[in-house]
Amino acid sequence: MAKLLFQRVADEARPPAILGRPGCGPPDYFTEVLLDDLVKSGAWLDLELKRPFLALWVNDEDFDFPDWNDPLIAIDQANVRKFAAMDPVVDLESLRGMRVYHDEPYFR
């Protein structure tokens, strides 16, 4: 069975990340925790995975008009930009309209 996008990102990042790290907020925030871990560790991720992973944020309806008063959203916004700027660099604007298949059965 093929691994889902989020699990592949966690497994193939260098250094690898832990998807759904225990004690890190509600399960609904596993993608945000994963992104934060990738940024904090300075992880390298192949463009094949990095582009669709970042496209999920860029194409979210709230990306362009975030609620800056919510500290979690502010952290996510900063992390998306930091991760995109890390090697290999990804132009976030190039991801606009990119369709990404993903599922989140990890916590369902």
Short mmCIF file of N, CA, C and O in Angstrom, two decimals:
data_model
loop_
_atom_site.label_atom_id
_atom_site.label_comp_id
_atom_site.label_asym_id
_atom_site.label_seq_id
_atom_site.Cartn_x
_atom_site.Cartn_y
_atom_site.Cartn_z
N MET A 1 0.85 -1.19 0.00
CA MET A 1 0.00 0.00 0.00
C MET A 1 0.89 1.24 0.00
O MET A 1 1.86 1.33 0.73
N ALA A 2 0.56 2.20 -0.82
CA ALA A 2 1.35 3.42 -0.91
C ALA A 2 1.19 4.25 0.36
O ALA A 2 0.11 4.33 0.93
N LYS A 3 2.29 4.84 0.77
CA LYS A 3 2.23 5.73 1.94
C LYS A 3 1.54 7.02 1.55
O LYS A 3 1.65 7.50 0.42
N LEU A 4 0.85 7.59 2.49
CA LEU A 4 0.17 8.86 2.26
C LEU A 4 1.19 10.00 2.30
O LEU A 4 2.28 9.86 2.85
N LEU A 5 0.81 11.13 1.72
CA LEU A 5 1.72 12.26 1.57
C LEU A 5 2.39 12.64 2.88
O LEU A 5 3.61 12.77 2.95
N PHE A 6 1.62 12.81 3.95
CA PHE A 6 2.20 13.28 5.21
C PHE A 6 3.20 12.27 5.78
O PHE A 6 4.24 12.66 6.31
N GLN A 7 2.89 10.99 5.68
CA GLN A 7 3.81 9.98 6.18
C GLN A 7 5.06 9.93 5.34
O GLN A 7 6.17 9.77 5.86
N ARG A 8 4.92 10.07 4.04
CA ARG A 8 6.10 10.09 3.16
C ARG A 8 6.99 11.28 3.48
O ARG A 8 8.22 11.16 3.52
N VAL A 9 6.38 12.45 3.70
CA VAL A 9 7.16 13.64 4.06
C VAL A 9 7.94 13.38 5.34
O VAL A 9 9.14 13.64 5.42
N ALA A 10 7.27 12.86 6.35
CA ALA A 10 7.94 12.59 7.63
C ALA A 10 9.07 11.58 7.46
O ALA A 10 10.17 11.77 7.99
N ASP A 11 8.83 10.52 6.71
CA ASP A 11 9.83 9.45 6.55
C ASP A 11 11.00 9.86 5.67
O ASP A 11 12.14 9.46 5.93
N GLU A 12 10.74 10.62 4.61
CA GLU A 12 11.78 10.91 3.63
C GLU A 12 12.54 12.20 3.89
O GLU A 12 13.53 12.48 3.22
N ALA A 13 12.08 12.99 4.85
CA ALA A 13 12.82 14.20 5.22
C ALA A 13 14.16 13.79 5.81
O ALA A 13 14.29 12.73 6.42
N ARG A 14 15.16 14.63 5.64
CA ARG A 14 16.48 14.37 6.21
C ARG A 14 16.87 15.55 7.07
O ARG A 14 17.15 16.60 6.53
N PRO A 15 16.88 15.44 8.39
CA PRO A 15 16.58 14.25 9.18
C PRO A 15 15.09 13.93 9.15
O PRO A 15 14.26 14.83 8.97
N PRO A 16 14.75 12.66 9.36
CA PRO A 16 13.33 12.27 9.37
C PRO A 16 12.57 12.95 10.51
O PRO A 16 13.16 13.34 11.51
N ALA A 17 11.29 13.07 10.33
CA ALA A 17 10.41 13.66 11.35
C ALA A 17 9.47 12.57 11.87
O ALA A 17 9.35 11.51 11.26
N ILE A 18 8.82 12.85 12.96
CA ILE A 18 7.85 11.91 13.52
C ILE A 18 6.46 12.47 13.27
O ILE A 18 6.15 13.58 13.72
N LEU A 19 5.66 11.75 12.54
CA LEU A 19 4.30 12.19 12.26
C LEU A 19 3.42 11.85 13.45
O LEU A 19 3.37 10.70 13.89
N GLY A 20 2.75 12.84 14.00
CA GLY A 20 1.88 12.60 15.14
C GLY A 20 2.66 12.42 16.43
O GLY A 20 2.35 11.56 17.23
N ARG A 21 3.68 13.25 16.60
CA ARG A 21 4.52 13.16 17.80
C ARG A 21 3.67 13.31 19.05
O ARG A 21 2.91 14.25 19.19
N PRO A 22 3.75 12.37 19.99
CA PRO A 22 2.94 12.40 21.21
C PRO A 22 3.18 13.69 22.02
O PRO A 22 4.30 14.19 22.08
N GLY A 23 2.10 14.21 22.59
CA GLY A 23 2.19 15.37 23.45
C GLY A 23 2.30 16.70 22.73
O GLY A 23 2.66 17.71 23.33
N CYS A 24 2.02 16.71 21.45
CA CYS A 24 2.19 17.95 20.67
C CYS A 24 0.86 18.47 20.15
O CYS A 24 0.64 18.62 18.96
N GLY A 25 -0.03 18.76 21.05
CA GLY A 25 -1.29 19.38 20.67
C GLY A 25 -2.32 18.37 20.21
O GLY A 25 -2.06 17.18 20.14
N PRO A 26 -3.48 18.89 19.88
CA PRO A 26 -4.56 18.02 19.43
C PRO A 26 -4.20 17.32 18.13
O PRO A 26 -3.44 17.86 17.33
N PRO A 27 -4.75 16.14 17.90
CA PRO A 27 -4.45 15.40 16.66
C PRO A 27 -4.75 16.19 15.39
O PRO A 27 -4.11 15.95 14.37
N ASP A 28 -5.68 17.13 15.45
CA ASP A 28 -6.02 17.91 14.26
C ASP A 28 -4.85 18.75 13.77
O ASP A 28 -4.86 19.25 12.65
N TYR A 29 -3.84 18.95 14.59
CA TYR A 29 -2.72 19.82 14.24
C TYR A 29 -1.47 19.04 13.83
O TYR A 29 -0.38 19.58 13.83
N PHE A 30 -1.63 17.77 13.45
CA PHE A 30 -0.44 16.98 13.14
C PHE A 30 0.34 17.54 11.96
O PHE A 30 1.56 17.45 11.93
N THR A 31 -0.33 18.16 10.98
CA THR A 31 0.41 18.73 9.85
C THR A 31 1.20 19.95 10.27
O THR A 31 2.32 20.16 9.80
N GLU A 32 0.63 20.76 11.14
CA GLU A 32 1.32 21.95 11.63
C GLU A 32 2.54 21.57 12.46
O GLU A 32 3.60 22.19 12.37
N VAL A 33 2.40 20.52 13.28
CA VAL A 33 3.53 20.03 14.08
C VAL A 33 4.61 19.47 13.16
O VAL A 33 5.80 19.72 13.36
N LEU A 34 4.21 18.75 12.14
CA LEU A 34 5.16 18.20 11.18
C LEU A 34 5.93 19.33 10.50
O LEU A 34 7.17 19.29 10.43
N LEU A 35 5.24 20.35 10.03
CA LEU A 35 5.90 21.48 9.39
C LEU A 35 6.87 22.16 10.35
O LEU A 35 8.01 22.48 9.99
N ASP A 36 6.44 22.37 11.59
CA ASP A 36 7.30 23.00 12.59
C ASP A 36 8.55 22.16 12.84
O ASP A 36 9.66 22.70 12.93
N ASP A 37 8.40 20.85 12.93
CA ASP A 37 9.55 19.97 13.12
C ASP A 37 10.52 20.05 11.95
O ASP A 37 11.74 20.06 12.13
N LEU A 38 9.98 20.09 10.73
CA LEU A 38 10.83 20.18 9.55
C LEU A 38 11.65 21.47 9.55
O LEU A 38 12.84 21.47 9.24
N VAL A 39 11.02 22.57 9.91
CA VAL A 39 11.71 23.86 9.95
C VAL A 39 12.76 23.86 11.05
O VAL A 39 13.91 24.25 10.83
N LYS A 40 12.38 23.44 12.24
CA LYS A 40 13.31 23.47 13.38
C LYS A 40 14.52 22.57 13.17
O LYS A 40 15.61 22.89 13.64
N SER A 41 14.35 21.46 12.47
CA SER A 41 15.48 20.55 12.25
C SER A 41 16.29 20.92 11.01
O SER A 41 17.34 20.33 10.76
N GLY A 42 15.79 21.89 10.22
CA GLY A 42 16.48 22.25 8.99
C GLY A 42 16.43 21.13 7.97
O GLY A 42 17.36 20.95 7.19
N ALA A 43 15.33 20.40 7.96
CA ALA A 43 15.20 19.20 7.13
C ALA A 43 15.26 19.50 5.64
O ALA A 43 14.75 20.50 5.17
N TRP A 44 15.88 18.58 4.92
CA TRP A 44 15.89 18.60 3.47
C TRP A 44 14.81 17.64 3.00
O TRP A 44 14.63 16.56 3.56
N LEU A 45 14.06 18.06 1.98
CA LEU A 45 13.01 17.21 1.42
C LEU A 45 13.03 17.34 -0.09
O LEU A 45 13.10 18.45 -0.63
N ASP A 46 12.97 16.21 -0.77
CA ASP A 46 12.96 16.19 -2.22
C ASP A 46 11.80 17.02 -2.75
O ASP A 46 10.72 17.02 -2.17
N LEU A 47 12.04 17.72 -3.86
CA LEU A 47 11.00 18.57 -4.45
C LEU A 47 9.73 17.80 -4.77
O LEU A 47 8.63 18.37 -4.74
N GLU A 48 9.85 16.52 -5.10
CA GLU A 48 8.69 15.68 -5.42
C GLU A 48 7.67 15.70 -4.27
O GLU A 48 6.47 15.60 -4.49
N LEU A 49 8.15 15.82 -3.05
CA LEU A 49 7.28 15.85 -1.87
C LEU A 49 7.11 17.26 -1.32
O LEU A 49 6.04 17.61 -0.80
N LYS A 50 8.15 18.04 -1.40
CA LYS A 50 8.10 19.39 -0.81
C LYS A 50 7.06 20.27 -1.51
O LYS A 50 6.32 21.00 -0.85
N ARG A 51 7.01 20.21 -2.82
CA ARG A 51 6.07 21.06 -3.56
C ARG A 51 4.61 20.74 -3.21
O ARG A 51 3.86 21.65 -2.84
N PRO A 52 4.16 19.48 -3.25
CA PRO A 52 2.76 19.24 -2.90
C PRO A 52 2.46 19.50 -1.43
O PRO A 52 1.37 19.96 -1.07
N PHE A 53 3.43 19.24 -0.56
CA PHE A 53 3.24 19.50 0.87
C PHE A 53 2.99 20.99 1.10
O PHE A 53 2.04 21.37 1.79
N LEU A 54 3.81 21.84 0.51
CA LEU A 54 3.62 23.29 0.66
C LEU A 54 2.37 23.78 -0.08
O LEU A 54 1.73 24.74 0.35
N ALA A 55 2.03 23.13 -1.18
CA ALA A 55 0.84 23.54 -1.94
C ALA A 55 -0.43 23.42 -1.11
O ALA A 55 -1.39 24.18 -1.32
N LEU A 56 -0.44 22.51 -0.16
CA LEU A 56 -1.62 22.38 0.69
C LEU A 56 -1.89 23.66 1.47
O LEU A 56 -3.04 24.04 1.67
N TRP A 57 -0.82 24.32 1.90
CA TRP A 57 -1.01 25.60 2.63
C TRP A 57 -1.32 26.73 1.67
O TRP A 57 -2.24 27.50 1.89
N VAL A 58 -0.56 26.83 0.60
CA VAL A 58 -0.71 27.93 -0.34
C VAL A 58 -2.12 27.96 -0.92
O VAL A 58 -2.69 29.03 -1.14
N ASN A 59 -2.70 26.82 -1.15
CA ASN A 59 -4.02 26.75 -1.77
C ASN A 59 -5.17 26.66 -0.77
O ASN A 59 -6.32 26.52 -1.17
N ASP A 60 -4.86 26.81 0.50
CA ASP A 60 -5.90 26.89 1.51
C ASP A 60 -6.56 28.27 1.40
O ASP A 60 -5.87 29.27 1.20
N GLU A 61 -7.87 28.31 1.54
CA GLU A 61 -8.59 29.58 1.35
C GLU A 61 -8.18 30.67 2.34
O GLU A 61 -8.34 31.85 2.05
N ASP A 62 -7.59 30.31 3.47
CA ASP A 62 -7.19 31.30 4.47
C ASP A 62 -5.73 31.74 4.33
O ASP A 62 -5.28 32.61 5.08
N PHE A 63 -4.99 31.18 3.39
CA PHE A 63 -3.57 31.48 3.29
C PHE A 63 -3.30 32.96 3.01
O PHE A 63 -2.41 33.56 3.60
N ASP A 64 -4.06 33.53 2.11
CA ASP A 64 -3.82 34.92 1.72
C ASP A 64 -4.36 35.93 2.72
O ASP A 64 -3.92 37.09 2.72
N PHE A 65 -5.29 35.52 3.54
CA PHE A 65 -5.89 36.43 4.52
C PHE A 65 -5.93 35.76 5.89
O PHE A 65 -7.00 35.45 6.41
N PRO A 66 -4.75 35.52 6.47
CA PRO A 66 -4.71 34.80 7.75
C PRO A 66 -5.19 35.65 8.91
O PRO A 66 -5.15 36.87 8.87
N ASP A 67 -5.61 34.97 9.96
CA ASP A 67 -5.98 35.64 11.21
C ASP A 67 -4.70 35.79 12.02
O ASP A 67 -4.31 34.90 12.76
N TRP A 68 -4.05 36.93 11.86
CA TRP A 68 -2.76 37.16 12.51
C TRP A 68 -2.88 37.22 14.03
O TRP A 68 -1.88 37.15 14.73
N ASN A 69 -4.09 37.34 14.55
CA ASN A 69 -4.28 37.35 16.01
C ASN A 69 -4.20 35.95 16.61
O ASN A 69 -4.08 35.81 17.82
N ASP A 70 -4.30 34.93 15.78
CA ASP A 70 -4.18 33.55 16.24
C ASP A 70 -2.71 33.16 16.19
O ASP A 70 -2.12 33.08 15.10
N PRO A 71 -2.09 32.91 17.34
CA PRO A 71 -0.65 32.62 17.34
C PRO A 71 -0.26 31.37 16.54
O PRO A 71 0.82 31.33 15.96
N LEU A 72 -1.12 30.36 16.49
CA LEU A 72 -0.80 29.16 15.71
C LEU A 72 -0.78 29.46 14.21
O LEU A 72 0.07 28.95 13.49
N ILE A 73 -1.69 30.29 13.77
CA ILE A 73 -1.72 30.66 12.35
C ILE A 73 -0.48 31.48 12.01
O ILE A 73 0.13 31.29 10.96
N ALA A 74 -0.10 32.38 12.89
CA ALA A 74 1.10 33.18 12.66
C ALA A 74 2.34 32.29 12.55
O ALA A 74 3.20 32.51 11.68
N ILE A 75 2.45 31.29 13.41
CA ILE A 75 3.58 30.36 13.36
C ILE A 75 3.55 29.58 12.05
O ILE A 75 4.58 29.42 11.39
N ASP A 76 2.38 29.08 11.66
CA ASP A 76 2.26 28.33 10.41
C ASP A 76 2.66 29.18 9.21
O ASP A 76 3.38 28.72 8.33
N GLN A 77 2.18 30.41 9.18
CA GLN A 77 2.51 31.30 8.07
C GLN A 77 4.03 31.50 7.97
O GLN A 77 4.60 31.45 6.88
N ALA A 78 4.66 31.72 9.10
CA ALA A 78 6.12 31.90 9.11
C ALA A 78 6.82 30.61 8.70
O ALA A 78 7.78 30.64 7.90
N ASN A 79 6.35 29.48 9.21
CA ASN A 79 6.99 28.20 8.89
C ASN A 79 6.86 27.83 7.42
O ASN A 79 7.80 27.27 6.84
N VAL A 80 5.73 28.11 6.81
CA VAL A 80 5.56 27.81 5.39
C VAL A 80 6.62 28.57 4.59
O VAL A 80 7.29 28.00 3.71
N ARG A 81 6.80 29.82 4.91
CA ARG A 81 7.77 30.64 4.18
C ARG A 81 9.21 30.21 4.47
O ARG A 81 10.05 30.18 3.58
N LYS A 82 9.49 29.87 5.72
CA LYS A 82 10.84 29.41 6.08
C LYS A 82 11.16 28.10 5.36
O LYS A 82 12.25 27.93 4.82
N PHE A 83 10.20 27.15 5.40
CA PHE A 83 10.45 25.85 4.77
C PHE A 83 10.62 26.00 3.26
O PHE A 83 11.47 25.35 2.66
N ALA A 84 9.83 26.87 2.65
CA ALA A 84 9.95 27.09 1.21
C ALA A 84 11.33 27.66 0.86
O ALA A 84 11.89 27.35 -0.19
N ALA A 85 11.89 28.48 1.74
CA ALA A 85 13.19 29.11 1.49
C ALA A 85 14.36 28.18 1.75
O ALA A 85 15.49 28.46 1.33
N MET A 86 14.11 27.07 2.42
CA MET A 86 15.18 26.10 2.70
C MET A 86 15.47 25.29 1.44
O MET A 86 14.60 25.10 0.60
N ASP A 87 16.69 24.80 1.35
CA ASP A 87 17.11 24.02 0.18
C ASP A 87 16.37 22.68 0.12
O ASP A 87 16.28 22.01 1.14
N PRO A 88 15.83 22.31 -1.02
CA PRO A 88 15.72 23.05 -2.27
C PRO A 88 14.60 24.09 -2.17
O PRO A 88 13.52 23.82 -1.65
N VAL A 89 14.89 25.27 -2.66
CA VAL A 89 13.97 26.41 -2.57
C VAL A 89 12.75 26.18 -3.45
O VAL A 89 12.86 25.68 -4.58
N VAL A 90 11.58 26.56 -2.93
CA VAL A 90 10.32 26.44 -3.67
C VAL A 90 9.68 27.82 -3.72
O VAL A 90 9.55 28.49 -2.70
N ASP A 91 9.30 28.23 -4.92
CA ASP A 91 8.56 29.48 -5.10
C ASP A 91 7.10 29.20 -4.77
O ASP A 91 6.42 28.46 -5.50
N LEU A 92 6.62 29.77 -3.68
CA LEU A 92 5.24 29.49 -3.25
C LEU A 92 4.22 29.90 -4.29
O LEU A 92 3.20 29.22 -4.46
N GLU A 93 4.45 30.99 -5.00
CA GLU A 93 3.49 31.43 -6.01
C GLU A 93 3.34 30.41 -7.13
O GLU A 93 2.27 30.32 -7.75
N SER A 94 4.38 29.63 -7.39
CA SER A 94 4.31 28.63 -8.46
C SER A 94 3.38 27.47 -8.08
O SER A 94 3.01 26.67 -8.94
N LEU A 95 3.00 27.40 -6.82
CA LEU A 95 2.14 26.31 -6.35
C LEU A 95 0.66 26.64 -6.42
O LEU A 95 -0.19 25.78 -6.14
N ARG A 96 0.34 27.88 -6.76
CA ARG A 96 -1.07 28.30 -6.82
C ARG A 96 -1.83 27.42 -7.79
O ARG A 96 -1.42 27.18 -8.92
N GLY A 97 -2.94 26.88 -7.31
CA GLY A 97 -3.81 26.05 -8.14
C GLY A 97 -3.35 24.61 -8.28
O GLY A 97 -4.02 23.81 -8.94
N MET A 98 -2.24 24.25 -7.67
CA MET A 98 -1.74 22.88 -7.76
C MET A 98 -2.69 21.95 -7.01
O MET A 98 -3.01 22.17 -5.85
N ARG A 99 -3.16 20.93 -7.68
CA ARG A 99 -4.06 19.96 -7.05
C ARG A 99 -3.22 18.88 -6.39
O ARG A 99 -2.32 18.33 -7.01
N VAL A 100 -3.53 18.61 -5.14
CA VAL A 100 -2.76 17.64 -4.37
C VAL A 100 -3.71 16.62 -3.79
O VAL A 100 -4.66 16.97 -3.09
N TYR A 101 -3.43 15.36 -4.07
CA TYR A 101 -4.20 14.30 -3.44
C TYR A 101 -3.57 14.00 -2.10
O TYR A 101 -2.37 13.78 -1.99
N HIS A 102 -4.38 14.02 -1.09
CA HIS A 102 -3.91 13.60 0.23
C HIS A 102 -5.11 13.12 1.03
O HIS A 102 -6.25 13.43 0.72
N ASP A 103 -4.84 12.35 2.01
CA ASP A 103 -5.87 11.86 2.90
C ASP A 103 -5.30 11.95 4.30
O ASP A 103 -4.10 12.00 4.47
N GLU A 104 -6.16 11.99 5.27
CA GLU A 104 -5.71 12.14 6.65
C GLU A 104 -6.23 11.02 7.54
O GLU A 104 -6.69 11.28 8.63
N PRO A 105 -6.11 9.76 7.12
CA PRO A 105 -6.64 8.70 7.96
C PRO A 105 -5.80 8.46 9.20
O PRO A 105 -6.18 7.69 10.06
N TYR A 106 -4.65 9.13 9.28
CA TYR A 106 -3.73 8.89 10.39
C TYR A 106 -4.42 9.06 11.74
O TYR A 106 -4.17 8.32 12.68
N PHE A 107 -5.29 10.03 11.86
CA PHE A 107 -5.95 10.28 13.14
C PHE A 107 -7.45 10.05 13.10
O PHE A 107 -8.15 10.43 14.01
N ARG A 108 -7.95 9.46 12.05
CA ARG A 108 -9.40 9.22 11.98
C ARG A 108 -9.74 7.92 12.63
O ARG A 108 -9.02 7.01 12.74
#
